[in-house]
C-alpha positions as a LaTeX table, in Angstrom:
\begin{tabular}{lrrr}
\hline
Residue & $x$ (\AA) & $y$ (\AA) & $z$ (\AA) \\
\hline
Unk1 & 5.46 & 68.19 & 114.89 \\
Unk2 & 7.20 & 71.26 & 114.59 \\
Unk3 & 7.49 & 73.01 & 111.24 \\
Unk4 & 10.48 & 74.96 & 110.85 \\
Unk5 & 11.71 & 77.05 & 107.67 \\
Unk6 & 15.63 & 77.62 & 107.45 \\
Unk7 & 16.71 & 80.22 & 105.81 \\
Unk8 & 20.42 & 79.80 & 104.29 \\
Unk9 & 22.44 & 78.14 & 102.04 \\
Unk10 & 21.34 & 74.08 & 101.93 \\
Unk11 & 24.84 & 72.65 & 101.44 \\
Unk12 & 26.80 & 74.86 & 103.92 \\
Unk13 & 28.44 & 71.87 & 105.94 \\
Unk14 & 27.54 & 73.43 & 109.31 \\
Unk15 & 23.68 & 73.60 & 107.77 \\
Unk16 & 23.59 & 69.73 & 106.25 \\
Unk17 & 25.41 & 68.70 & 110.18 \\
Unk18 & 22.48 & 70.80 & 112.13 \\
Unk19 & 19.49 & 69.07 & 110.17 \\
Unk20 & 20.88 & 65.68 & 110.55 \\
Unk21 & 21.44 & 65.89 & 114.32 \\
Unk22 & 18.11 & 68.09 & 115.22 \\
Unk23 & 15.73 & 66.58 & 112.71 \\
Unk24 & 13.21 & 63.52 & 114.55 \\
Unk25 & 9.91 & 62.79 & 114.89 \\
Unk26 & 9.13 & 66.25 & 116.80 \\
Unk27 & 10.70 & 68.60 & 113.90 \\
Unk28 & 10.80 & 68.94 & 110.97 \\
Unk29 & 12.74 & 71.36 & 108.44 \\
Unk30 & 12.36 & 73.07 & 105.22 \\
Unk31 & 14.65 & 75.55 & 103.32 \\
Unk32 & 14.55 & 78.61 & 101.66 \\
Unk33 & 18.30 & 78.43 & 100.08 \\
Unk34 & 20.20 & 80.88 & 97.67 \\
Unk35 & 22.08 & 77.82 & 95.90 \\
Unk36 & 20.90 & 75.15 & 94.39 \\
Unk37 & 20.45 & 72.11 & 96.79 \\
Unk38 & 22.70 & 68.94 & 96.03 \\
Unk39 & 21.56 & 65.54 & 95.18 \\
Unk40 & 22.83 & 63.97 & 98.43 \\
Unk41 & 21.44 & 67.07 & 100.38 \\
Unk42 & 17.61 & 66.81 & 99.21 \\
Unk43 & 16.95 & 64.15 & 101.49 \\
Unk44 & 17.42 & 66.04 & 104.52 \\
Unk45 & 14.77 & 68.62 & 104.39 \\
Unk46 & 10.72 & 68.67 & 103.84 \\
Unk47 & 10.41 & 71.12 & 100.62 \\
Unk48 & 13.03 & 73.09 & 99.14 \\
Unk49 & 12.57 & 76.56 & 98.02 \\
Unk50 & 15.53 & 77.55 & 95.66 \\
Unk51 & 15.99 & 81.40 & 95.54 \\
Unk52 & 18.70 & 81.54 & 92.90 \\
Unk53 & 19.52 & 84.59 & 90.59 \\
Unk54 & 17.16 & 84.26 & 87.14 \\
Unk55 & 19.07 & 87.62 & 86.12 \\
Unk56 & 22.57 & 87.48 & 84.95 \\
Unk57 & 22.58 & 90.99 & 84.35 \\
Unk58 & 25.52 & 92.65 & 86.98 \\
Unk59 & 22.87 & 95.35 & 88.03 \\
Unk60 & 19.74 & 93.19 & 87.91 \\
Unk61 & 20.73 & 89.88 & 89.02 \\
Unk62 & 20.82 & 91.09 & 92.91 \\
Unk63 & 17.28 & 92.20 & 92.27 \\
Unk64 & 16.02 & 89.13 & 90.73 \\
Unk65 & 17.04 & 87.32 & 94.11 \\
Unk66 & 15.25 & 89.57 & 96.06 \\
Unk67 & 11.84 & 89.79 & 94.28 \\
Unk68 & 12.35 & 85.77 & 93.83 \\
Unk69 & 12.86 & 85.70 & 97.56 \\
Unk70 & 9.74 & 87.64 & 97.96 \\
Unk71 & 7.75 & 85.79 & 95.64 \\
Unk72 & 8.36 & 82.54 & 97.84 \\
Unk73 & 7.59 & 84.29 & 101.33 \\
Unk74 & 4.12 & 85.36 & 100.13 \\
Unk75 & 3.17 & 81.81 & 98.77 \\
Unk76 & 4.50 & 79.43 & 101.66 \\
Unk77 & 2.07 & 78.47 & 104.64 \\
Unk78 & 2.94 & 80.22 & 107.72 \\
Unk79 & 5.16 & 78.45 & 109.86 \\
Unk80 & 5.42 & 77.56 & 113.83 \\
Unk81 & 9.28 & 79.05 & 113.14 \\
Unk82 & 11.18 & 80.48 & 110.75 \\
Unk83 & 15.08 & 79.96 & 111.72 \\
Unk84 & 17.78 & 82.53 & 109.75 \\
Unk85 & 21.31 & 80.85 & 109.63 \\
Unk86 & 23.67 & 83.18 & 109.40 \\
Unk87 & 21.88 & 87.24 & 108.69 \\
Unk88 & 22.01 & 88.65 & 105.43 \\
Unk89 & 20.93 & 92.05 & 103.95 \\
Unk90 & 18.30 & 90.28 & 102.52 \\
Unk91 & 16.28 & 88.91 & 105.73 \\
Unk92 & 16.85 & 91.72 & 107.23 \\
Unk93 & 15.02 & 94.07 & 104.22 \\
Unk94 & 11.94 & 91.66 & 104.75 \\
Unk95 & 12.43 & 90.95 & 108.26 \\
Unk96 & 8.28 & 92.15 & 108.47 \\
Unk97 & 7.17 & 89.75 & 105.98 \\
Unk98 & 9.31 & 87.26 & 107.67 \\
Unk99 & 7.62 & 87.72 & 111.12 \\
Unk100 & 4.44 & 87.71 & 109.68 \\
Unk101 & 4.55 & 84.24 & 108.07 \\
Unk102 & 6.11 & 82.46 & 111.43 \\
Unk103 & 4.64 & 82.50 & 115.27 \\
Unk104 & 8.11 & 82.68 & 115.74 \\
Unk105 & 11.16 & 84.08 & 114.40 \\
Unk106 & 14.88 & 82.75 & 115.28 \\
Unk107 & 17.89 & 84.52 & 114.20 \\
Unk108 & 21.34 & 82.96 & 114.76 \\
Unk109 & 24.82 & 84.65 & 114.20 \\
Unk110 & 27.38 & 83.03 & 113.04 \\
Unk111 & 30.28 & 85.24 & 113.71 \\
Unk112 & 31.43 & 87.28 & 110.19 \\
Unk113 & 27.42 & 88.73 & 110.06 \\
Unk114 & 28.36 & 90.48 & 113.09 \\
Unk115 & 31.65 & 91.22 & 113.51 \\
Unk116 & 33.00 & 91.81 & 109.76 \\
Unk117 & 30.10 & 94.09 & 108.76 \\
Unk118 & 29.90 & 97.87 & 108.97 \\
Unk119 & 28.29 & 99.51 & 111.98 \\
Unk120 & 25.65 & 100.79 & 109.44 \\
Unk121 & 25.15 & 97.32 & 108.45 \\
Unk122 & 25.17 & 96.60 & 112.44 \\
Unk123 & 22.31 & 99.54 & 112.72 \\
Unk124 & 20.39 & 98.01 & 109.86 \\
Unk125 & 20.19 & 94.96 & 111.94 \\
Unk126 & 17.69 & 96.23 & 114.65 \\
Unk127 & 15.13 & 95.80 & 112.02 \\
Unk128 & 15.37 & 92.30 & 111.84 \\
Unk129 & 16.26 & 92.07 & 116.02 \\
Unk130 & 13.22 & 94.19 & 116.57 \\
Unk131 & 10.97 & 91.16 & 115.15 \\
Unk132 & 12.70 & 88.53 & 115.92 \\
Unk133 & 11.41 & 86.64 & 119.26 \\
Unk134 & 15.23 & 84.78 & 119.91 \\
Unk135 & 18.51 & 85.70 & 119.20 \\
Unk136 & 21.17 & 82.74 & 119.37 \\
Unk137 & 24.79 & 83.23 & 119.74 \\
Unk138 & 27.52 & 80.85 & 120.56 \\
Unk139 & 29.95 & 82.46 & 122.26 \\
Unk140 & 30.02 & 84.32 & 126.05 \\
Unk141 & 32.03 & 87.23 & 124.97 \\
Unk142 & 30.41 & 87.30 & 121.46 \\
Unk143 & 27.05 & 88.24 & 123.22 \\
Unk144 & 28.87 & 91.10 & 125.48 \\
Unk145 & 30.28 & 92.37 & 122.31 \\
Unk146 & 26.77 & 92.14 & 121.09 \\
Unk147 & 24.79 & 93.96 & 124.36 \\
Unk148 & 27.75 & 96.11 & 124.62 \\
Unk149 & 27.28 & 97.43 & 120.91 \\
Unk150 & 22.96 & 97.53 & 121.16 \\
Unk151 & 23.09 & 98.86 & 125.17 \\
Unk152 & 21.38 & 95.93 & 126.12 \\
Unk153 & 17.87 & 96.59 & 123.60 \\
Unk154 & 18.01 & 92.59 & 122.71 \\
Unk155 & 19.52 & 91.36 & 125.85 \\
Unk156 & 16.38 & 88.89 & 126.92 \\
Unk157 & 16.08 & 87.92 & 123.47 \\
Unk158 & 19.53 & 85.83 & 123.42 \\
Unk159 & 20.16 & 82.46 & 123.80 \\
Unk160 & 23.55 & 80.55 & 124.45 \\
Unk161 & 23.44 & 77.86 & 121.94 \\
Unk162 & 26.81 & 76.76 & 120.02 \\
Unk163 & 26.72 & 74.09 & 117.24 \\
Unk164 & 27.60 & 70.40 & 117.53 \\
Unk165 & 30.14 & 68.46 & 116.08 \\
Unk166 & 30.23 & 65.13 & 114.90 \\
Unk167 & 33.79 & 64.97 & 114.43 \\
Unk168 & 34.80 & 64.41 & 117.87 \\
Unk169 & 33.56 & 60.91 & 117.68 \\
Unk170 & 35.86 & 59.77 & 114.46 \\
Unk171 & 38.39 & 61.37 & 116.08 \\
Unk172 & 38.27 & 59.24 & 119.14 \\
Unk173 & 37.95 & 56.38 & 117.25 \\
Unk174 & 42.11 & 57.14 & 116.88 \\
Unk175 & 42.65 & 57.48 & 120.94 \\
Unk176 & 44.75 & 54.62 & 120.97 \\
Unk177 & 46.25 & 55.03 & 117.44 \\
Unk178 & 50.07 & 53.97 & 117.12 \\
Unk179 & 53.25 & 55.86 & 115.42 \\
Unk180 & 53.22 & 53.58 & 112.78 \\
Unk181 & 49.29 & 54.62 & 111.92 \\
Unk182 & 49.80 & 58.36 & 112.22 \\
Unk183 & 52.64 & 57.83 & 109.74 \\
Unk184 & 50.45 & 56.04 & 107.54 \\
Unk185 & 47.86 & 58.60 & 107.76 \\
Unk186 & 50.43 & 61.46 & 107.26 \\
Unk187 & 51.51 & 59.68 & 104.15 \\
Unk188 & 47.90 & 60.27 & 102.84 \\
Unk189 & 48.29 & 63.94 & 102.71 \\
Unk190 & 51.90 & 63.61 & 101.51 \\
Unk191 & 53.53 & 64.67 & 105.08 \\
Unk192 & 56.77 & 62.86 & 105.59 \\
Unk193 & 56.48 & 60.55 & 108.49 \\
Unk194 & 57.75 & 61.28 & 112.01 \\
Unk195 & 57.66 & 65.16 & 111.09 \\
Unk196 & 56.80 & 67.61 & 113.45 \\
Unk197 & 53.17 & 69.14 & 111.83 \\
Unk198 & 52.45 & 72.39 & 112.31 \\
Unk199 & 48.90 & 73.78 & 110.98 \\
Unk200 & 48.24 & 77.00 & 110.08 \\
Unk201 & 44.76 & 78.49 & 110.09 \\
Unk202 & 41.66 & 76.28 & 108.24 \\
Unk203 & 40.79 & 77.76 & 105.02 \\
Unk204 & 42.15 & 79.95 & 102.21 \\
Unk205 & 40.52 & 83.72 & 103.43 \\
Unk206 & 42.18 & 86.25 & 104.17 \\
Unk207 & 41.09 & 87.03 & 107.68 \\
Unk208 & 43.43 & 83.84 & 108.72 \\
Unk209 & 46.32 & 86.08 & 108.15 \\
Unk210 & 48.68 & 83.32 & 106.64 \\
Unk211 & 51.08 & 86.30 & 105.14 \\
Unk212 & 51.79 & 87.34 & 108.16 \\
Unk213 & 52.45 & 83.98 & 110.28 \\
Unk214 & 54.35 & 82.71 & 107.16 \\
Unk215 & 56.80 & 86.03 & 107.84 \\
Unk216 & 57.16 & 85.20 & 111.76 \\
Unk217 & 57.74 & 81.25 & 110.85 \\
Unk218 & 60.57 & 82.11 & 108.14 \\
Unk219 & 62.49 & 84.17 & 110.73 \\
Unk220 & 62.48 & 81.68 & 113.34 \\
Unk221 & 62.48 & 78.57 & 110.96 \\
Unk222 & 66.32 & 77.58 & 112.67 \\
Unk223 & 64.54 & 77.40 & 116.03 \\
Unk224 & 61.89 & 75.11 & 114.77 \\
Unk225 & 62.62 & 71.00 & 114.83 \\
Unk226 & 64.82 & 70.25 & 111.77 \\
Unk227 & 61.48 & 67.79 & 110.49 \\
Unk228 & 59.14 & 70.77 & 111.27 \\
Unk229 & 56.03 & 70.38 & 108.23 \\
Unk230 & 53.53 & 73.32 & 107.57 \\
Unk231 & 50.24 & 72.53 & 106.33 \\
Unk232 & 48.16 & 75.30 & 105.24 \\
Unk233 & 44.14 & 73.99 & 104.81 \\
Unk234 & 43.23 & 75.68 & 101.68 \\
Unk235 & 40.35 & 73.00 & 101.09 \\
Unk236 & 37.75 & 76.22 & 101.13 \\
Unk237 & 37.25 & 79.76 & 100.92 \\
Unk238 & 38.71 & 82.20 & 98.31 \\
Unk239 & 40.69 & 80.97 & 95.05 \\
Unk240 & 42.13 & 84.04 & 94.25 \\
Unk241 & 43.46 & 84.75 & 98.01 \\
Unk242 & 44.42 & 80.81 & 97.73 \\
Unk243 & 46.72 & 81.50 & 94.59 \\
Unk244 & 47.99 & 84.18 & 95.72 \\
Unk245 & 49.09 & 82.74 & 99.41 \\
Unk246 & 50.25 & 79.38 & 97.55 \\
Unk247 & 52.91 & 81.55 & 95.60 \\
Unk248 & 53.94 & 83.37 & 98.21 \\
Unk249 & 54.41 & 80.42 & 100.49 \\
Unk250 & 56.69 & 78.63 & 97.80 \\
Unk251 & 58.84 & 81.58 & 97.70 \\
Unk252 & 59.62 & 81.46 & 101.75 \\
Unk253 & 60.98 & 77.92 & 100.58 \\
Unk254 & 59.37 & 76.37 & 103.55 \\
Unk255 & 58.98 & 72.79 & 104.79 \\
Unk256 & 55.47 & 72.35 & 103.62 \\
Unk257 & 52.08 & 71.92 & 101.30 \\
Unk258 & 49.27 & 74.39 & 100.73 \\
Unk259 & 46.47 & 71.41 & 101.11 \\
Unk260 & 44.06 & 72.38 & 98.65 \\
Unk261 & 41.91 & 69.19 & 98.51 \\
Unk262 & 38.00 & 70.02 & 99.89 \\
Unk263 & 38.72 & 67.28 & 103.03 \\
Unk264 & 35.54 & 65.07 & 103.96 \\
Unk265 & 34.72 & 64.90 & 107.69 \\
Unk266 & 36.94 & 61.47 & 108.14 \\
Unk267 & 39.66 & 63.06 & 106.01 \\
Unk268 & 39.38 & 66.56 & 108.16 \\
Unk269 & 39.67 & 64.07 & 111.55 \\
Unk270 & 42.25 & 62.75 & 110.62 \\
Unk271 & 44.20 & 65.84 & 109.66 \\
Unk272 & 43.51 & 66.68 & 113.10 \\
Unk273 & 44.77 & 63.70 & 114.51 \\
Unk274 & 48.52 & 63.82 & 112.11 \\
Unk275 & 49.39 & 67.79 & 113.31 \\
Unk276 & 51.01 & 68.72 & 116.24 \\
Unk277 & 50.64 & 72.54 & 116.70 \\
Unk278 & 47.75 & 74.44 & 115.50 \\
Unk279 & 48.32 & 78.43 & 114.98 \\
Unk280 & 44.88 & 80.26 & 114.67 \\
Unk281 & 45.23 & 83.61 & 114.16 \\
Unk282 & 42.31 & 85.25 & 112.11 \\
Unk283 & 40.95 & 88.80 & 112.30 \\
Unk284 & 37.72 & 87.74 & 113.98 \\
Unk285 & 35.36 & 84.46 & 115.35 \\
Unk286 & 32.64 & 83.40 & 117.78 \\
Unk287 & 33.70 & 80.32 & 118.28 \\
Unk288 & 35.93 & 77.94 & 115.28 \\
Unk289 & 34.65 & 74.60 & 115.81 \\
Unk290 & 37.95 & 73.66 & 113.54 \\
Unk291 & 39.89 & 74.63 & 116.39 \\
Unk292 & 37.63 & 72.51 & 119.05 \\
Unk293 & 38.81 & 69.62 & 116.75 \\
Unk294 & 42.21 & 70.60 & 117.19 \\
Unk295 & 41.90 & 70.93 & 120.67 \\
Unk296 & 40.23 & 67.72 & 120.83 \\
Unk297 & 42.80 & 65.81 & 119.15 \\
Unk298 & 45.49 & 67.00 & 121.36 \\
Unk299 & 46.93 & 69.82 & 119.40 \\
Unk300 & 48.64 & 72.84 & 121.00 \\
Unk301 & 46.76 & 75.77 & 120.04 \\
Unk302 & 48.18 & 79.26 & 119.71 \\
Unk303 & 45.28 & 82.06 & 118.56 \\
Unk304 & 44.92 & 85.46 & 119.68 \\
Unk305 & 43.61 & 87.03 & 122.86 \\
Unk306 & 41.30 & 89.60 & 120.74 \\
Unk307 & 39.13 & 86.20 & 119.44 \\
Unk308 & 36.38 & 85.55 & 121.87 \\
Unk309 & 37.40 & 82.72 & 123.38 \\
Unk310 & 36.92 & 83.02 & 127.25 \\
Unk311 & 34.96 & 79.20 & 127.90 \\
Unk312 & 38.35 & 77.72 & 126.38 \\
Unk313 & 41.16 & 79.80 & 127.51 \\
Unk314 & 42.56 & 77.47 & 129.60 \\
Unk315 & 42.91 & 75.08 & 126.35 \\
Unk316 & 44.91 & 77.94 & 124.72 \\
Unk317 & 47.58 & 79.64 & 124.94 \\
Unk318 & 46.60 & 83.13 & 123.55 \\
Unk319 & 48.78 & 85.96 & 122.34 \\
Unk320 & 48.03 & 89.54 & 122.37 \\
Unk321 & 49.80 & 90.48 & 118.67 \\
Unk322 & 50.93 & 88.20 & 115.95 \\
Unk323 & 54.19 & 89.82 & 116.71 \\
Unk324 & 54.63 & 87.77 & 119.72 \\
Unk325 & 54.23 & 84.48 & 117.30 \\
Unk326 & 57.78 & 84.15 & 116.66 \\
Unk327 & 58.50 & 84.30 & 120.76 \\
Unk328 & 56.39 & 82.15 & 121.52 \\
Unk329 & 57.04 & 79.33 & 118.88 \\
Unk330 & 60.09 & 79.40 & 120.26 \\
Unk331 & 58.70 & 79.28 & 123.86 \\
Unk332 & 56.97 & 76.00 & 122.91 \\
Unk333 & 59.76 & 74.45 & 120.65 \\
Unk334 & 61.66 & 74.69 & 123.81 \\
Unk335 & 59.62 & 73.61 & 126.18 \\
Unk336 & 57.54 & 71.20 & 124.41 \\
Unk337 & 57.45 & 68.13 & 126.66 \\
Unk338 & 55.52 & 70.13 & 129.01 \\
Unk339 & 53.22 & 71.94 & 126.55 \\
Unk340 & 52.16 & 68.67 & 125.08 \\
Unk341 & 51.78 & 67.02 & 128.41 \\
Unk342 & 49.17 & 70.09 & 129.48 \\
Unk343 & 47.44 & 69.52 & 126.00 \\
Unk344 & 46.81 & 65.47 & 126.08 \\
Unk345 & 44.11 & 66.45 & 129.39 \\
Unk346 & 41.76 & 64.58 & 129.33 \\
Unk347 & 39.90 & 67.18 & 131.17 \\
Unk348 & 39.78 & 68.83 & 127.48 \\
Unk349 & 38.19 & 66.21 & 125.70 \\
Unk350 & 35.40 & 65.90 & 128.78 \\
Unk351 & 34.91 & 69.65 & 128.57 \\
Unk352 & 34.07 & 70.22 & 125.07 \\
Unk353 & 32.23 & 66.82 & 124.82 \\
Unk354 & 29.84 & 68.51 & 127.18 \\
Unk355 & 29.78 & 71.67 & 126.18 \\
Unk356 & 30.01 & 71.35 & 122.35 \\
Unk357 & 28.71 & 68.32 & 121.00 \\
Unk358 & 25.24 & 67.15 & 119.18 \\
Unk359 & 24.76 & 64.89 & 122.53 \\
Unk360 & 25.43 & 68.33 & 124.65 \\
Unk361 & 23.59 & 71.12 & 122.44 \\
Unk362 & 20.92 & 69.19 & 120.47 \\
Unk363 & 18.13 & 69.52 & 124.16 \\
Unk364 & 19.21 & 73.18 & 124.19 \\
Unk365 & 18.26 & 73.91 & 120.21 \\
Unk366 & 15.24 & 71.10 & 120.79 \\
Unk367 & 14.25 & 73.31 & 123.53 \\
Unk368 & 14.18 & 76.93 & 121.94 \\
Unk369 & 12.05 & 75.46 & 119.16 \\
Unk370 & 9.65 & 73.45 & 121.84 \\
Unk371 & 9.91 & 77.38 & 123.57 \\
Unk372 & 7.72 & 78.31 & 121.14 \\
\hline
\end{tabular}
């Protein structure tokens, strides 16, 4: 039995999904989490170690976490590994300590600790790289953009691994669903039946650049169908970047609702399943598994061609400025009999089935930790 320490935050969605699908008989996981771990969460892991703030003080209550966090890594046992989700200034300050209480240290990017931190923050990094005995990122062109940054220093360290998704099971569960059931399913999230849905982005942070599509969709909104719908996900992220995109969004006047319900994984699927066009156009990504699902559930997907998403172009269609949005909108309103065609593949549904679900990844992570 393998005993494995995560450290990260217990209730992060992505963290709850990767200890139900990896956990078995061979491992077994524990946290080290800077929230406090929900009732329905405690169940998943082995002991819980809660390294909260007990210093409310604006200077001091950074500190406290810190010396809390180091009080815990001198008192646990030493571990076969210790696994960081996501890096944080704060693993990477006692990246040695860390080390010396595993025989093996993991550390997995998710995407923003990379590329939305400072390339002093990037340098500080090497301290925690220099220890650690894998590196895992999800993404092709994430890990050139990661040897290209380094010059290689961590190259045999990395590993290919993307997280699973359950979703793409619910949402195949609606493969055969009728007109009459998407309406019904539409109605849930107050969208008007038979409407043409268009998503935009998946949460409310500013890095999805809603502003700016909102401004390309107002000055082509006489090209779109006359029963176009937006729906802007604002079920997570920030509140005051979420009241401030909801007003401007009911000034444009726009066919629409700023969805600002937190969506459970059957109420996300289905979400999927109801829109029509996905545009996902953030700042930076390794690899949105929201957009998989949207992919998945037949969506046409326009993103940008700066987001690192080479193992999926061909799912795409990528632009090279959100200028071009408005052009091509109007490329697809046009010709949408044959961009819908190309997007209902089945091809799509195999690919990512075997490249980016639990039953695809869950050997590869199984296999890292059995590495060592």
């Amino acid at each position: 039995m393998k005993k494995v320490l995560i450290i990260g935050y217990a209730n992060k969605y992505f963290r709850t999904e990767y200890v139900k699908n990896i956990k078995d008989n061979e491992v077994n996981f524990d946290i080290l989490t800077f929230e406090k771990c929900k009732q329905e969460n405690i169940k998943l892991y082995r002991r819980i170690y809660e390294c909260e703030k007990f210093i409310n003080l604006p200077k001091l209550s950074s500190i406290s976490v810190y010396l809390k966090f180091l009080y815990i890594i001198l008192k646990i046992e030493k571990y076969d590994v210790i696994h960081i989700h996501s890096l944080k200034p704060i693993e990477i300050f006692f990246s040695y300590l860390l080390k010396l209480k595993s025989r093996k240290l993991i550390s997995t990017i998710y995407g923003s600790d990379f590329y939305r931190v400072s390339n002093r923050e990037k340098n500080k990094m090497r301290k925690l790289f220099n220890k650690s005995d894998a590196i895992t990122i999800a993404s092709k062109k994430t890990i050139q953009d990661f040897n290209d940054y380094y010059n290689n220093q961590f190259s045999n360290k990395i590993h290919l691994i993307p997280f699973g998704n359950s979703m793409y099971d619910i949402i195949d569960s609606y493969s055969s669903i009728t007109t009459e059931e998407i309406n019904k399913m539409k109605k849930e999230f107050n969208v008007p039946k038979d409407s043409f849905v268009i998503t935009i982005g998946y949460n409310a942070t500013k890095e999805q650049n809603h502003e700016k599509i909102l401004e390309k969709i107002k000055k082509i909104e006489s090209n779109l169908p006359k029963n176009y719908f937006l729906i802007l996900p604002f079920g997570y992220g920030d509140n005051i970047y979420k009241n401030k995109m909801i007003s401007i969004f009911n000034s444009y006047k726009l066919n629409g609702i700023c969805l600002c319900k937190y969506l459970t994984i059957a109420e996300a699927a289905k979400l999927r399943v109801i829109s029509d066009v996905m545009i996902q156009l953030q700042n930076t990504d390794v690899l949105s598994n929201s957009m998989l699902e949207y992919i998945y559930s037949n969506n046409i997907i326009v993103t940008g061609s700066w987001l690192p998403y080479d193992e999926i172009s061909e799912y795409i269609i990528q632009i090279d400025s959100i200028e071009d949005l408005d052009y091509q909108m109007i490329n697809i309103i046009e010709n949408f009999s044959n961009y819908k065609e190309k997007a209902k593949k089945s091809d799509r549904k195999k690919y990512i089935q075997e490249h980016y679900s639990w039953y695809a990844v869950k050997p590869k992570w199984k296999a890292l930790y059995k590495k060592f």
